[in-house]
């Protein structure tokens, strides 16, 4: 996928437009942060901007400036459809295929708006008129910062915009810890801090607002963890029963998968989570270094994402899914090793 010259979009943005910003199902910090940052920026530049998301965001993000103005597909489906149908410009943030927006995908497909993709996921589908894409950057929030710069709007970044951007960069880099964190990521974070944000408070709002139930559930995930040292792999799982026993709420399991990689010698970590929807198992894959979980997720679990963080799903039950995982794992590991040597 090639990036587009921003001149056509820049010219369109010279006069007030109806603009809809969308992001993926189950929005995370980067999806919410990038959508709201762009929303505030576009409003400051005299556009009629709306954020339309497929479904609810987790509680730990329910303090972000602008959250109350978000239109949710699950709650206000008709309004969401109408806004998308009437949009002159439509932004797709933090997703690489329209299907990732689930209940919004049909409206987005049919929309006649000038479509703009801003994303950092691999292999985006070709569904837009303008592309601002880079898999080397930490987050879509980092891209939004660069995008605002490219439009010459750096001076318009205020505390609210900076807060939203910092939040998304922070969550997608695991607090500036993952390999996707570059010198430029730190430079951007520094520029955002200079806009007057409360960085320590943002960290605290996300990480120090956990419920007792969530920490107990983490304990369950840790005690379910299995190690396969000769494959440098660790995995864990949570069943529906275990989730219910700890009053599971959306977002509660986010980050659990990272604990698999905290084990010495492990480069591939997985969590399988049962849910009440179809397909019944949602899977998160994480890795260190060259171990490519994007290809693994695509090949075996109808998913995708990045080299070191990807997601997927399974239509089998938990037991069958884990058995299938254990069957394909050696096949993939051996193949990867033989390709490298
Ligand atoms: P998570 O494990 O946190 O749900 O997702 C990790 C990364 O993979 C995220 O960047 C997410 O956007 C991407 N991802 C998660 N599930 C899927 C999926 O089913 N398909 C694709 N293409 N990407 C996914
Ligand atoms: Mn992201």
Short mmCIF file of C-alpha atoms and ligand atoms in Angstrom, two decimals:
data_model
loop_
_atom_site.label_atom_id
_atom_site.label_comp_id
_atom_site.label_asym_id
_atom_site.label_seq_id
_atom_site.Cartn_x
_atom_site.Cartn_y
_atom_site.Cartn_z
CA UNK A 1 0.00 0.00 0.00
CA UNK A 2 1.39 3.41 -1.00
CA UNK A 3 0.84 6.61 0.94
CA UNK A 4 -1.08 9.31 -0.90
CA UNK A 5 0.02 12.87 -1.34
CA UNK A 6 -2.05 14.85 1.18
CA UNK A 7 -2.69 17.79 -1.17
CA UNK A 8 -6.22 16.71 -2.27
CA UNK A 9 -7.28 16.11 1.33
CA UNK A 10 -5.56 19.34 2.41
CA UNK A 11 -7.56 21.25 -0.21
CA UNK A 12 -10.83 19.59 0.86
CA UNK A 13 -10.16 20.54 4.47
CA UNK A 14 -9.77 24.22 3.55
CA UNK A 15 -13.56 24.66 3.79
CA UNK A 16 -15.96 23.36 6.44
CA UNK A 17 -17.01 19.73 5.86
CA UNK A 18 -19.19 17.06 7.44
CA UNK A 19 -16.62 14.59 8.70
CA UNK A 20 -17.08 11.20 10.34
CA UNK A 21 -14.24 9.50 12.19
CA UNK A 22 -14.53 5.73 12.64
CA UNK A 23 -12.44 3.09 14.36
CA UNK A 24 -12.55 -0.64 15.05
CA UNK A 25 -14.92 -2.84 17.08
CA UNK A 26 -13.97 -3.05 20.77
CA UNK A 27 -12.07 0.24 20.66
CA UNK A 28 -8.84 0.28 22.65
CA UNK A 29 -6.75 3.21 23.89
CA UNK A 30 -5.23 3.89 20.48
CA UNK A 31 -8.59 3.71 18.67
CA UNK A 32 -10.24 6.04 21.18
CA UNK A 33 -7.26 8.37 21.56
CA UNK A 34 -6.71 8.81 17.82
CA UNK A 35 -10.44 9.28 17.07
CA UNK A 36 -10.96 11.88 19.79
CA UNK A 37 -7.71 13.73 19.06
CA UNK A 38 -8.65 14.08 15.39
CA UNK A 39 -12.20 15.04 16.41
CA UNK A 40 -10.96 17.91 18.59
CA UNK A 41 -8.52 19.02 15.89
CA UNK A 42 -11.18 19.05 13.15
CA UNK A 43 -13.64 20.93 15.35
CA UNK A 44 -10.97 23.55 16.01
CA UNK A 45 -10.55 23.91 12.26
CA UNK A 46 -14.28 24.69 11.83
CA UNK A 47 -15.51 21.30 10.58
CA UNK A 48 -18.64 19.44 11.62
CA UNK A 49 -16.92 16.39 13.04
CA UNK A 50 -18.39 13.24 14.60
CA UNK A 51 -16.81 10.14 16.10
CA UNK A 52 -18.78 6.99 15.27
CA UNK A 53 -17.58 3.76 16.88
CA UNK A 54 -19.09 0.28 16.46
CA UNK A 55 -19.49 -0.45 20.18
CA UNK A 56 -18.75 0.65 23.75
CA UNK A 57 -15.33 1.54 25.06
CA UNK A 58 -13.93 0.12 28.33
CA UNK A 59 -14.36 1.98 31.64
CA UNK A 60 -10.66 2.81 31.93
CA UNK A 61 -11.10 5.15 28.94
CA UNK A 62 -14.33 6.74 30.15
CA UNK A 63 -12.61 9.99 31.17
CA UNK A 64 -11.17 11.04 27.81
CA UNK A 65 -12.16 14.53 26.69
CA UNK A 66 -14.95 14.25 24.09
CA UNK A 67 -16.09 10.71 25.01
CA UNK A 68 -19.67 11.83 25.68
CA UNK A 69 -20.08 12.97 22.10
CA UNK A 70 -19.18 9.58 20.59
CA UNK A 71 -22.00 7.88 18.64
CA UNK A 72 -22.05 4.10 19.18
CA UNK A 73 -23.32 1.71 16.50
CA UNK A 74 -24.69 -0.66 19.14
CA UNK A 75 -26.69 2.07 20.91
CA UNK A 76 -27.61 4.53 18.14
CA UNK A 77 -27.42 2.41 14.99
CA UNK A 78 -29.71 4.59 12.88
CA UNK A 79 -27.90 7.79 13.83
CA UNK A 80 -24.53 6.13 13.11
CA UNK A 81 -25.73 5.03 9.65
CA UNK A 82 -27.16 8.46 8.86
CA UNK A 83 -23.97 10.26 9.86
CA UNK A 84 -21.84 7.91 7.75
CA UNK A 85 -24.21 8.24 4.77
CA UNK A 86 -24.11 12.05 4.97
CA UNK A 87 -20.36 12.40 5.55
CA UNK A 88 -18.29 14.23 2.98
CA UNK A 89 -15.04 12.93 4.44
CA UNK A 90 -14.72 9.66 6.34
CA UNK A 91 -11.67 8.72 8.40
CA UNK A 92 -10.81 5.09 9.13
CA UNK A 93 -8.47 5.04 12.09
CA UNK A 94 -6.50 2.15 13.56
CA UNK A 95 -7.97 -0.59 11.34
CA UNK A 96 -6.90 -2.09 8.04
CA UNK A 97 -10.10 -3.71 6.75
CA UNK A 98 -13.71 -2.47 6.82
CA UNK A 99 -14.88 -5.72 8.46
CA UNK A 100 -13.03 -4.67 11.62
CA UNK A 101 -15.84 -2.14 12.19
CA UNK A 102 -18.45 -4.97 12.29
CA UNK A 103 -21.90 -3.28 12.49
CA UNK A 104 -20.62 -0.15 10.67
CA UNK A 105 -18.98 -1.97 7.78
CA UNK A 106 -21.95 -1.95 5.40
CA UNK A 107 -22.51 1.80 5.84
CA UNK A 108 -18.80 2.50 5.38
CA UNK A 109 -18.69 0.36 2.22
CA UNK A 110 -21.68 2.22 0.77
CA UNK A 111 -20.52 5.70 1.82
CA UNK A 112 -19.74 8.13 -1.00
CA UNK A 113 -17.45 10.18 1.26
CA UNK A 114 -13.80 10.88 0.46
CA UNK A 115 -12.23 8.11 2.53
CA UNK A 116 -8.99 8.46 4.45
CA UNK A 117 -7.09 5.64 6.14
CA UNK A 118 -4.72 6.45 8.98
CA UNK A 119 -3.32 3.22 10.37
CA UNK A 120 -0.29 1.21 11.44
CA UNK A 121 -1.53 -2.37 10.85
CA UNK A 122 -0.01 -4.64 8.23
CA UNK A 123 -1.51 -5.32 4.81
CA UNK A 124 -4.38 -2.84 4.70
CA UNK A 125 -7.20 -3.54 2.24
CA UNK A 126 -7.72 -1.06 -0.55
CA UNK A 127 -10.97 0.70 0.41
CA UNK A 128 -9.98 4.36 0.65
CA UNK A 129 -9.12 7.43 -1.46
CA UNK A 130 -6.25 8.65 0.69
CA UNK A 131 -3.73 6.65 2.70
CA UNK A 132 -1.57 7.79 5.62
CA UNK A 133 -0.10 4.49 6.71
CA UNK A 134 3.08 3.29 8.34
CA UNK A 135 3.68 -0.04 10.06
CA UNK A 136 6.91 1.21 11.61
CA UNK A 137 5.20 3.61 14.00
CA UNK A 138 4.03 2.72 17.49
CA UNK A 139 0.40 3.69 17.16
CA UNK A 140 -2.28 5.43 15.17
CA UNK A 141 -2.00 8.27 17.70
CA UNK A 142 1.62 8.77 16.66
CA UNK A 143 0.40 8.92 13.05
CA UNK A 144 -2.31 11.45 13.93
CA UNK A 145 0.38 13.65 15.47
CA UNK A 146 2.42 13.38 12.24
CA UNK A 147 -0.73 13.94 10.16
CA UNK A 148 -1.60 17.14 12.03
CA UNK A 149 2.00 18.25 11.50
CA UNK A 150 1.80 17.46 7.78
CA UNK A 151 -1.30 19.68 7.58
CA UNK A 152 0.61 22.45 9.34
CA UNK A 153 -1.64 22.32 12.40
CA UNK A 154 0.91 21.68 15.15
CA UNK A 155 0.08 24.97 16.85
CA UNK A 156 -3.55 23.88 17.22
CA UNK A 157 -2.63 20.90 19.41
CA UNK A 158 -4.02 21.84 22.80
CA UNK A 159 -4.10 20.00 26.12
CA UNK A 160 -7.18 17.89 25.17
CA UNK A 161 -5.73 16.78 21.84
CA UNK A 162 -2.35 16.11 23.47
CA UNK A 163 -4.01 14.07 26.25
CA UNK A 164 -5.84 11.85 23.74
CA UNK A 165 -2.67 11.33 21.67
CA UNK A 166 -0.49 10.58 24.70
CA UNK A 167 -3.05 8.07 25.97
CA UNK A 168 -3.05 6.09 22.69
CA UNK A 169 0.73 6.14 22.33
CA UNK A 170 1.09 5.05 25.94
CA UNK A 171 -1.35 2.12 25.66
CA UNK A 172 -0.05 0.85 22.28
CA UNK A 173 3.58 0.95 23.47
CA UNK A 174 2.85 -0.65 26.87
CA UNK A 175 3.96 2.60 28.55
CA UNK A 176 6.89 3.12 26.15
CA UNK A 177 8.21 -0.40 26.68
CA UNK A 178 7.44 -2.40 23.50
CA UNK A 179 9.86 -2.61 20.56
CA UNK A 180 7.60 -0.32 18.49
CA UNK A 181 8.72 2.59 20.72
CA UNK A 182 11.19 4.69 18.71
CA UNK A 183 13.21 7.83 19.38
CA UNK A 184 10.51 9.68 17.44
CA UNK A 185 7.83 8.20 19.75
CA UNK A 186 9.67 9.72 22.70
CA UNK A 187 10.14 13.04 20.88
CA UNK A 188 6.39 13.18 20.17
CA UNK A 189 5.58 12.24 23.78
CA UNK A 190 7.90 15.04 24.93
CA UNK A 191 6.16 17.52 22.60
CA UNK A 192 2.79 16.41 24.02
CA UNK A 193 4.03 16.87 27.60
CA UNK A 194 5.06 20.39 26.61
CA UNK A 195 1.43 21.02 25.67
CA UNK A 196 0.65 20.82 29.39
CA UNK A 197 -0.74 17.30 29.78
CA UNK A 198 -0.67 15.47 33.11
CA UNK A 199 1.32 12.40 31.99
CA UNK A 200 1.53 10.71 35.41
CA UNK A 201 -2.20 11.23 35.92
CA UNK A 202 -2.99 9.66 32.53
CA UNK A 203 -0.93 6.59 33.48
CA UNK A 204 -2.72 6.43 36.80
CA UNK A 205 -6.20 6.79 35.27
CA UNK A 206 -5.52 3.79 33.04
CA UNK A 207 -3.46 1.51 35.27
CA UNK A 208 -4.41 2.37 38.87
CA UNK A 209 -8.20 2.23 38.53
CA UNK A 210 -8.60 -1.53 38.52
CA UNK A 211 -11.33 -3.42 40.29
CA UNK A 212 -10.66 -6.17 42.81
CA UNK A 213 -12.54 -8.56 40.47
CA UNK A 214 -10.18 -7.75 37.61
CA UNK A 215 -7.07 -8.47 39.65
CA UNK A 216 -8.60 -11.75 40.85
CA UNK A 217 -9.34 -12.63 37.22
CA UNK A 218 -5.70 -11.85 36.38
CA UNK A 219 -4.75 -14.25 39.15
CA UNK A 220 -6.87 -16.91 37.43
CA UNK A 221 -5.22 -16.25 34.06
CA UNK A 222 -1.79 -16.51 35.71
CA UNK A 223 -2.63 -19.79 37.41
CA UNK A 224 -4.03 -21.23 34.15
CA UNK A 225 -0.78 -20.42 32.34
CA UNK A 226 1.15 -23.23 30.63
CA UNK A 227 4.73 -23.14 29.39
CA UNK A 228 6.20 -25.01 26.42
CA UNK A 229 9.88 -24.11 26.96
CA UNK A 230 11.30 -25.95 23.92
CA UNK A 231 8.98 -23.90 21.70
CA UNK A 232 9.71 -20.72 23.72
CA UNK A 233 5.93 -20.45 24.05
CA UNK A 234 3.51 -19.82 26.91
CA UNK A 235 -0.26 -19.67 26.78
CA UNK A 236 -3.19 -19.20 29.07
CA UNK A 237 -6.97 -19.14 28.83
CA UNK A 238 -10.12 -17.93 30.56
CA UNK A 239 -13.40 -19.77 30.27
CA UNK A 240 -16.81 -18.12 30.33
CA UNK A 241 -17.39 -19.63 33.76
CA UNK A 242 -14.18 -18.08 35.10
CA UNK A 243 -15.05 -14.70 33.58
CA UNK A 244 -18.54 -14.78 35.10
CA UNK A 245 -17.17 -15.80 38.51
CA UNK A 246 -15.20 -12.52 38.51
CA UNK A 247 -18.01 -10.30 37.17
CA UNK A 248 -16.17 -9.74 33.90
CA UNK A 249 -16.63 -6.34 32.27
CA UNK A 250 -15.44 -5.17 28.86
CA UNK A 251 -11.72 -4.42 28.87
CA UNK A 252 -11.00 -6.49 31.99
CA UNK A 253 -8.73 -8.96 30.18
CA UNK A 254 -6.78 -6.34 28.25
CA UNK A 255 -3.04 -6.72 28.83
CA UNK A 256 -3.31 -10.17 30.46
CA UNK A 257 -1.58 -11.77 27.47
CA UNK A 258 1.56 -9.72 28.13
CA UNK A 259 2.26 -11.70 31.30
CA UNK A 260 3.04 -14.76 29.14
CA UNK A 261 6.00 -12.84 27.71
CA UNK A 262 7.22 -11.85 31.17
CA UNK A 263 8.52 -15.42 31.54
CA UNK A 264 12.23 -15.82 30.97
CA UNK A 265 12.99 -17.45 27.61
CA UNK A 266 9.47 -17.07 26.19
CA UNK A 267 9.10 -15.28 22.85
CA UNK A 268 5.54 -16.32 21.91
CA UNK A 269 2.57 -15.75 24.22
CA UNK A 270 -1.12 -16.44 23.72
CA UNK A 271 -4.37 -15.99 25.60
CA UNK A 272 -7.62 -17.75 24.64
CA UNK A 273 -10.78 -16.09 25.93
CA UNK A 274 -14.23 -17.63 25.73
CA UNK A 275 -17.16 -15.31 25.06
CA UNK A 276 -20.88 -15.47 24.52
CA UNK A 277 -20.72 -14.30 20.93
CA UNK A 278 -19.92 -16.16 17.75
CA UNK A 279 -17.19 -17.23 17.21
CA UNK A 280 -16.85 -18.41 20.81
CA UNK A 281 -13.09 -17.99 21.29
CA UNK A 282 -11.16 -14.73 20.92
CA UNK A 283 -7.40 -15.06 20.86
CA UNK A 284 -4.59 -12.58 21.44
CA UNK A 285 -1.06 -13.31 20.26
CA UNK A 286 2.08 -11.48 21.40
CA UNK A 287 5.74 -12.02 20.63
CA UNK A 288 9.23 -10.69 21.08
CA UNK A 289 11.81 -10.05 18.34
CA UNK A 290 11.38 -11.70 14.93
CA UNK A 291 8.67 -14.20 15.88
CA UNK A 292 5.87 -13.18 13.52
CA UNK A 293 2.44 -13.54 15.14
CA UNK A 294 0.66 -11.64 12.34
CA UNK A 295 1.36 -14.51 9.91
CA UNK A 296 0.50 -17.10 12.57
CA UNK A 297 -2.85 -15.41 13.34
CA UNK A 298 -3.69 -15.10 9.63
CA UNK A 299 -2.68 -18.64 8.75
CA UNK A 300 -4.40 -20.54 11.55
CA UNK A 301 -6.92 -18.28 13.31
CA UNK A 302 -8.57 -15.96 10.70
CA UNK A 303 -6.91 -12.93 12.25
CA UNK A 304 -3.99 -10.59 11.84
CA UNK A 305 -2.39 -7.45 13.23
CA UNK A 306 1.29 -6.69 13.65
CA UNK A 307 4.47 -8.81 13.85
CA UNK A 308 4.53 -8.65 17.68
CA UNK A 309 0.80 -8.25 18.46
CA UNK A 310 -2.10 -9.86 16.63
CA UNK A 311 -5.56 -11.20 17.26
CA UNK A 312 -7.67 -14.03 15.92
CA UNK A 313 -10.71 -16.19 16.58
CA UNK A 314 -11.82 -19.80 16.63
CA UNK A 315 -15.20 -21.40 15.94
CA UNK A 316 -14.23 -24.47 17.99
CA UNK A 317 -14.70 -24.75 21.74
CA UNK A 318 -11.88 -23.96 24.18
CA UNK A 319 -10.53 -27.49 24.46
CA UNK A 320 -10.56 -28.05 20.71
CA UNK A 321 -9.05 -24.63 20.04
CA UNK A 322 -6.13 -25.23 22.40
CA UNK A 323 -5.61 -28.75 20.96
CA UNK A 324 -5.53 -27.26 17.45
CA UNK A 325 -3.08 -24.57 18.61
CA UNK A 326 -0.77 -27.21 20.11
CA UNK A 327 -0.96 -29.18 16.86
CA UNK A 328 -0.06 -26.29 14.53
CA UNK A 329 2.50 -24.67 16.84
CA UNK A 330 5.44 -27.05 16.08
CA UNK A 331 4.60 -26.90 12.38
CA UNK A 332 4.85 -23.08 12.42
CA UNK A 333 7.88 -22.88 14.73
CA UNK A 334 9.84 -25.47 12.72
CA UNK A 335 8.95 -23.76 9.47
CA UNK A 336 9.95 -20.34 10.82
CA UNK A 337 13.26 -21.67 12.12
CA UNK A 338 14.03 -23.49 8.84
CA UNK A 339 13.16 -20.34 6.84
CA UNK A 340 15.56 -18.32 8.93
CA UNK A 341 18.49 -20.71 8.70
P1 LIG B 1 -5.69 -7.76 20.51
O1 LIG B 1 -5.02 -9.04 20.80
O2 LIG B 1 -5.27 -6.68 21.45
O3 LIG B 1 -7.17 -7.89 20.34
O4 LIG B 1 -5.17 -7.31 19.09
C1 LIG B 1 -3.80 -7.17 18.81
C2 LIG B 1 -3.64 -6.48 17.48
O5 LIG B 1 -4.15 -7.29 16.43
C3 LIG B 1 -4.41 -5.17 17.40
O6 LIG B 1 -3.60 -4.24 16.74
C4 LIG B 1 -5.65 -5.50 16.61
O7 LIG B 1 -6.07 -4.41 15.87
C5 LIG B 1 -5.22 -6.66 15.73
N1 LIG B 1 -6.31 -7.64 15.62
C6 LIG B 1 -7.00 -8.20 16.62
N2 LIG B 1 -7.93 -9.08 16.17
C7 LIG B 1 -7.82 -9.07 14.81
C8 LIG B 1 -8.50 -9.76 13.77
O8 LIG B 1 -9.39 -10.59 13.97
N3 LIG B 1 -8.10 -9.46 12.49
C9 LIG B 1 -7.10 -8.57 12.22
N4 LIG B 1 -6.77 -8.34 10.95
N5 LIG B 1 -6.44 -7.91 13.19
C10 LIG B 1 -6.78 -8.14 14.47
MN1 LIG B 2 -3.21 0.81 17.35
#
